[in-house]
Amino acid sequence: MNTKESDLSSILNHNRRHPRYLIATLQEIQSREGYLSSEAMLEVAGFLDMSSATVWGVATFYNQFRFTPPGKRPVRVCLGTACHLAGGQLVMEAVARELKIEVGGTTEDREFDLDRVACIGCCALAPVVTIGTDVYPKMTPPKVEEVIVELNPPSAHKD
Ligand code: FES
């Protein structure tokens, strides 16, 4: 049994074996693993005696769950009201384009992952992006391109 399997079995043994504990179980797995793998969801389905379709349906209903491993540097685009009104959606599209991933995804090299957040409390700087612990204020699509190229220069890629 590898470490992941033993981690998962300790989570499953620790949680109650009843469908009402599905979300708590998924939350605990994500908190330990950083995401929900399809293997983990299959194990949860077996443990709770539920269909895998039901587990998948519940997990995908909630925004809190992610299904790809997290990147080293989480990129978060604020889409709270102030940021949304200041062009947050265009900024999000630019980040997704530059990283070549969708919201909830992780770059192939696992360097970055992308998600939206609600207000992070610095609306005067809207629209805001955070990368790791750094805050990037008043973002625009061209600034997104600059920042991503600076953090992840094309020479760092093999292709
Ligand atoms: S809405 Fe984005 S920081 Fe407040």
PDB file of C-alpha atoms in Angstrom, residues 43-141:
ATOM      1  CA  GLU A  43     -12.952   4.867  -3.156  1.00  0.00           C
ATOM      2  CA  VAL A  44     -15.332   7.237  -1.390  1.00  0.00           C
ATOM      3  CA  ALA A  45     -18.221   5.892  -3.469  1.00  0.00           C
ATOM      4  CA  GLY A  46     -17.325   2.328  -2.476  1.00  0.00           C
ATOM      5  CA  PHE A  47     -16.851   3.273   1.166  1.00  0.00           C
ATOM      6  CA  LEU A  48     -20.215   5.053   1.386  1.00  0.00           C
ATOM      7  CA  ASP A  49     -21.965   2.517  -0.829  1.00  0.00           C
ATOM      8  CA  MET A  50     -22.988   5.197  -3.315  1.00  0.00           C
ATOM      9  CA  SER A  51     -22.684   5.304  -7.092  1.00  0.00           C
ATOM     10  CA  SER A  52     -19.604   7.048  -8.433  1.00  0.00           C
ATOM     11  CA  ALA A  53     -21.938   9.228 -10.548  1.00  0.00           C
ATOM     12  CA  THR A  54     -23.606  10.510  -7.387  1.00  0.00           C
ATOM     13  CA  VAL A  55     -20.277  11.278  -5.717  1.00  0.00           C
ATOM     14  CA  TRP A  56     -19.050  13.025  -8.880  1.00  0.00           C
ATOM     15  CA  GLY A  57     -22.348  14.953  -9.159  1.00  0.00           C
ATOM     16  CA  VAL A  58     -22.135  16.209  -5.572  1.00  0.00           C
ATOM     17  CA  ALA A  59     -18.423  17.098  -5.836  1.00  0.00           C
ATOM     18  CA  THR A  60     -18.862  19.055  -9.064  1.00  0.00           C
ATOM     19  CA  PHE A  61     -21.895  20.906  -7.697  1.00  0.00           C
ATOM     20  CA  TYR A  62     -19.735  22.746  -5.159  1.00  0.00           C
ATOM     21  CA  ASN A  63     -17.136  25.319  -6.224  1.00  0.00           C
ATOM     22  CA  GLN A  64     -14.934  24.411  -3.270  1.00  0.00           C
ATOM     23  CA  PHE A  65     -13.639  21.215  -4.844  1.00  0.00           C
ATOM     24  CA  ARG A  66     -10.902  20.962  -7.427  1.00  0.00           C
ATOM     25  CA  PHE A  67     -10.150  17.949  -9.579  1.00  0.00           C
ATOM     26  CA  THR A  68      -6.594  18.585 -10.671  1.00  0.00           C
ATOM     27  CA  PRO A  69      -3.517  18.673  -8.453  1.00  0.00           C
ATOM     28  CA  PRO A  70      -2.686  22.172  -7.216  1.00  0.00           C
ATOM     29  CA  GLY A  71       0.163  24.078  -8.858  1.00  0.00           C
ATOM     30  CA  LYS A  72       3.171  25.436  -6.959  1.00  0.00           C
ATOM     31  CA  ARG A  73       1.883  28.973  -7.444  1.00  0.00           C
ATOM     32  CA  PRO A  74      -1.874  29.460  -7.106  1.00  0.00           C
ATOM     33  CA  VAL A  75      -3.220  32.213  -9.364  1.00  0.00           C
ATOM     34  CA  ARG A  76      -6.450  33.743  -8.113  1.00  0.00           C
ATOM     35  CA  VAL A  77      -8.459  36.265 -10.093  1.00  0.00           C
ATOM     36  CA  CYS A  78     -10.880  38.293  -8.018  1.00  0.00           C
ATOM     37  CA  LEU A  79     -14.351  38.409  -9.473  1.00  0.00           C
ATOM     38  CA  GLY A  80     -15.988  40.217  -6.568  1.00  0.00           C
ATOM     39  CA  THR A  81     -18.260  43.109  -7.522  1.00  0.00           C
ATOM     40  CA  ALA A  82     -15.611  45.853  -7.715  1.00  0.00           C
ATOM     41  CA  CYS A  83     -13.181  43.679  -9.658  1.00  0.00           C
ATOM     42  CA  HIS A  84     -15.911  42.353 -11.924  1.00  0.00           C
ATOM     43  CA  LEU A  85     -17.043  45.900 -12.756  1.00  0.00           C
ATOM     44  CA  ALA A  86     -13.425  46.930 -13.406  1.00  0.00           C
ATOM     45  CA  GLY A  87     -12.909  44.198 -16.001  1.00  0.00           C
ATOM     46  CA  GLY A  88     -12.126  41.147 -13.868  1.00  0.00           C
ATOM     47  CA  GLN A  89     -13.655  38.769 -16.386  1.00  0.00           C
ATOM     48  CA  LEU A  90     -11.344  40.027 -19.154  1.00  0.00           C
ATOM     49  CA  VAL A  91      -8.422  39.631 -16.777  1.00  0.00           C
ATOM     50  CA  MET A  92      -9.533  36.075 -16.021  1.00  0.00           C
ATOM     51  CA  GLU A  93      -9.732  35.274 -19.729  1.00  0.00           C
ATOM     52  CA  ALA A  94      -6.255  36.729 -20.248  1.00  0.00           C
ATOM     53  CA  VAL A  95      -4.780  34.657 -17.409  1.00  0.00           C
ATOM     54  CA  ALA A  96      -6.439  31.495 -18.725  1.00  0.00           C
ATOM     55  CA  ARG A  97      -5.106  32.243 -22.210  1.00  0.00           C
ATOM     56  CA  GLU A  98      -1.568  32.941 -20.991  1.00  0.00           C
ATOM     57  CA  LEU A  99      -1.413  29.851 -18.794  1.00  0.00           C
ATOM     58  CA  LYS A 100      -3.300  27.744 -21.350  1.00  0.00           C
ATOM     59  CA  ILE A 101      -5.615  26.335 -18.690  1.00  0.00           C
ATOM     60  CA  GLU A 102      -9.210  26.801 -17.647  1.00  0.00           C
ATOM     61  CA  VAL A 103     -10.531  27.946 -14.284  1.00  0.00           C
ATOM     62  CA  GLY A 104      -9.930  25.093 -11.843  1.00  0.00           C
ATOM     63  CA  GLY A 105      -7.042  23.773 -13.941  1.00  0.00           C
ATOM     64  CA  THR A 106      -3.304  23.353 -13.396  1.00  0.00           C
ATOM     65  CA  THR A 107      -0.549  23.941 -15.939  1.00  0.00           C
ATOM     66  CA  GLU A 108       1.113  20.824 -17.323  1.00  0.00           C
ATOM     67  CA  ASP A 109       4.338  21.596 -15.457  1.00  0.00           C
ATOM     68  CA  ARG A 110       2.300  22.032 -12.238  1.00  0.00           C
ATOM     69  CA  GLU A 111       3.754  25.479 -11.813  1.00  0.00           C
ATOM     70  CA  PHE A 112       0.426  27.378 -11.696  1.00  0.00           C
ATOM     71  CA  ASP A 113      -3.189  26.634 -10.986  1.00  0.00           C
ATOM     72  CA  LEU A 114      -6.056  29.003 -11.656  1.00  0.00           C
ATOM     73  CA  ASP A 115      -9.202  29.834  -9.758  1.00  0.00           C
ATOM     74  CA  ARG A 116     -11.569  32.695  -9.125  1.00  0.00           C
ATOM     75  CA  VAL A 117     -12.087  34.256  -5.728  1.00  0.00           C
ATOM     76  CA  ALA A 118     -14.676  36.612  -4.308  1.00  0.00           C
ATOM     77  CA  CYS A 119     -13.594  39.948  -2.821  1.00  0.00           C
ATOM     78  CA  ILE A 120     -10.184  39.771  -1.154  1.00  0.00           C
ATOM     79  CA  GLY A 121     -10.613  43.135   0.554  1.00  0.00           C
ATOM     80  CA  CYS A 122      -8.610  45.514  -1.621  1.00  0.00           C
ATOM     81  CA  CYS A 123     -11.343  46.781  -3.943  1.00  0.00           C
ATOM     82  CA  ALA A 124      -9.565  50.142  -4.480  1.00  0.00           C
ATOM     83  CA  LEU A 125      -6.961  48.153  -6.446  1.00  0.00           C
ATOM     84  CA  ALA A 126      -9.530  46.434  -8.691  1.00  0.00           C
ATOM     85  CA  PRO A 127      -9.210  44.347 -10.700  1.00  0.00           C
ATOM     86  CA  VAL A 128      -6.890  42.281  -8.561  1.00  0.00           C
ATOM     87  CA  VAL A 129      -4.980  39.058  -9.176  1.00  0.00           C
ATOM     88  CA  THR A 130      -2.974  37.179  -6.576  1.00  0.00           C
ATOM     89  CA  ILE A 131      -0.154  34.797  -7.429  1.00  0.00           C
ATOM     90  CA  GLY A 132       0.961  32.929  -4.364  1.00  0.00           C
ATOM     91  CA  THR A 133       1.101  35.601  -1.651  1.00  0.00           C
ATOM     92  CA  ASP A 134       1.744  38.492  -4.075  1.00  0.00           C
ATOM     93  CA  VAL A 135      -1.057  40.882  -4.975  1.00  0.00           C
ATOM     94  CA  TYR A 136      -1.140  42.378  -8.483  1.00  0.00           C
ATOM     95  CA  PRO A 137      -3.326  45.515  -8.567  1.00  0.00           C
ATOM     96  CA  LYS A 138      -5.246  47.181 -11.404  1.00  0.00           C
ATOM     97  CA  MET A 139      -4.673  44.340 -13.807  1.00  0.00           C
ATOM     98  CA  THR A 140      -5.385  44.485 -17.519  1.00  0.00           C
ATOM     99  CA  PRO A 141      -4.920  41.772 -20.158  1.00  0.00           C
TER     100      PRO A 141
END
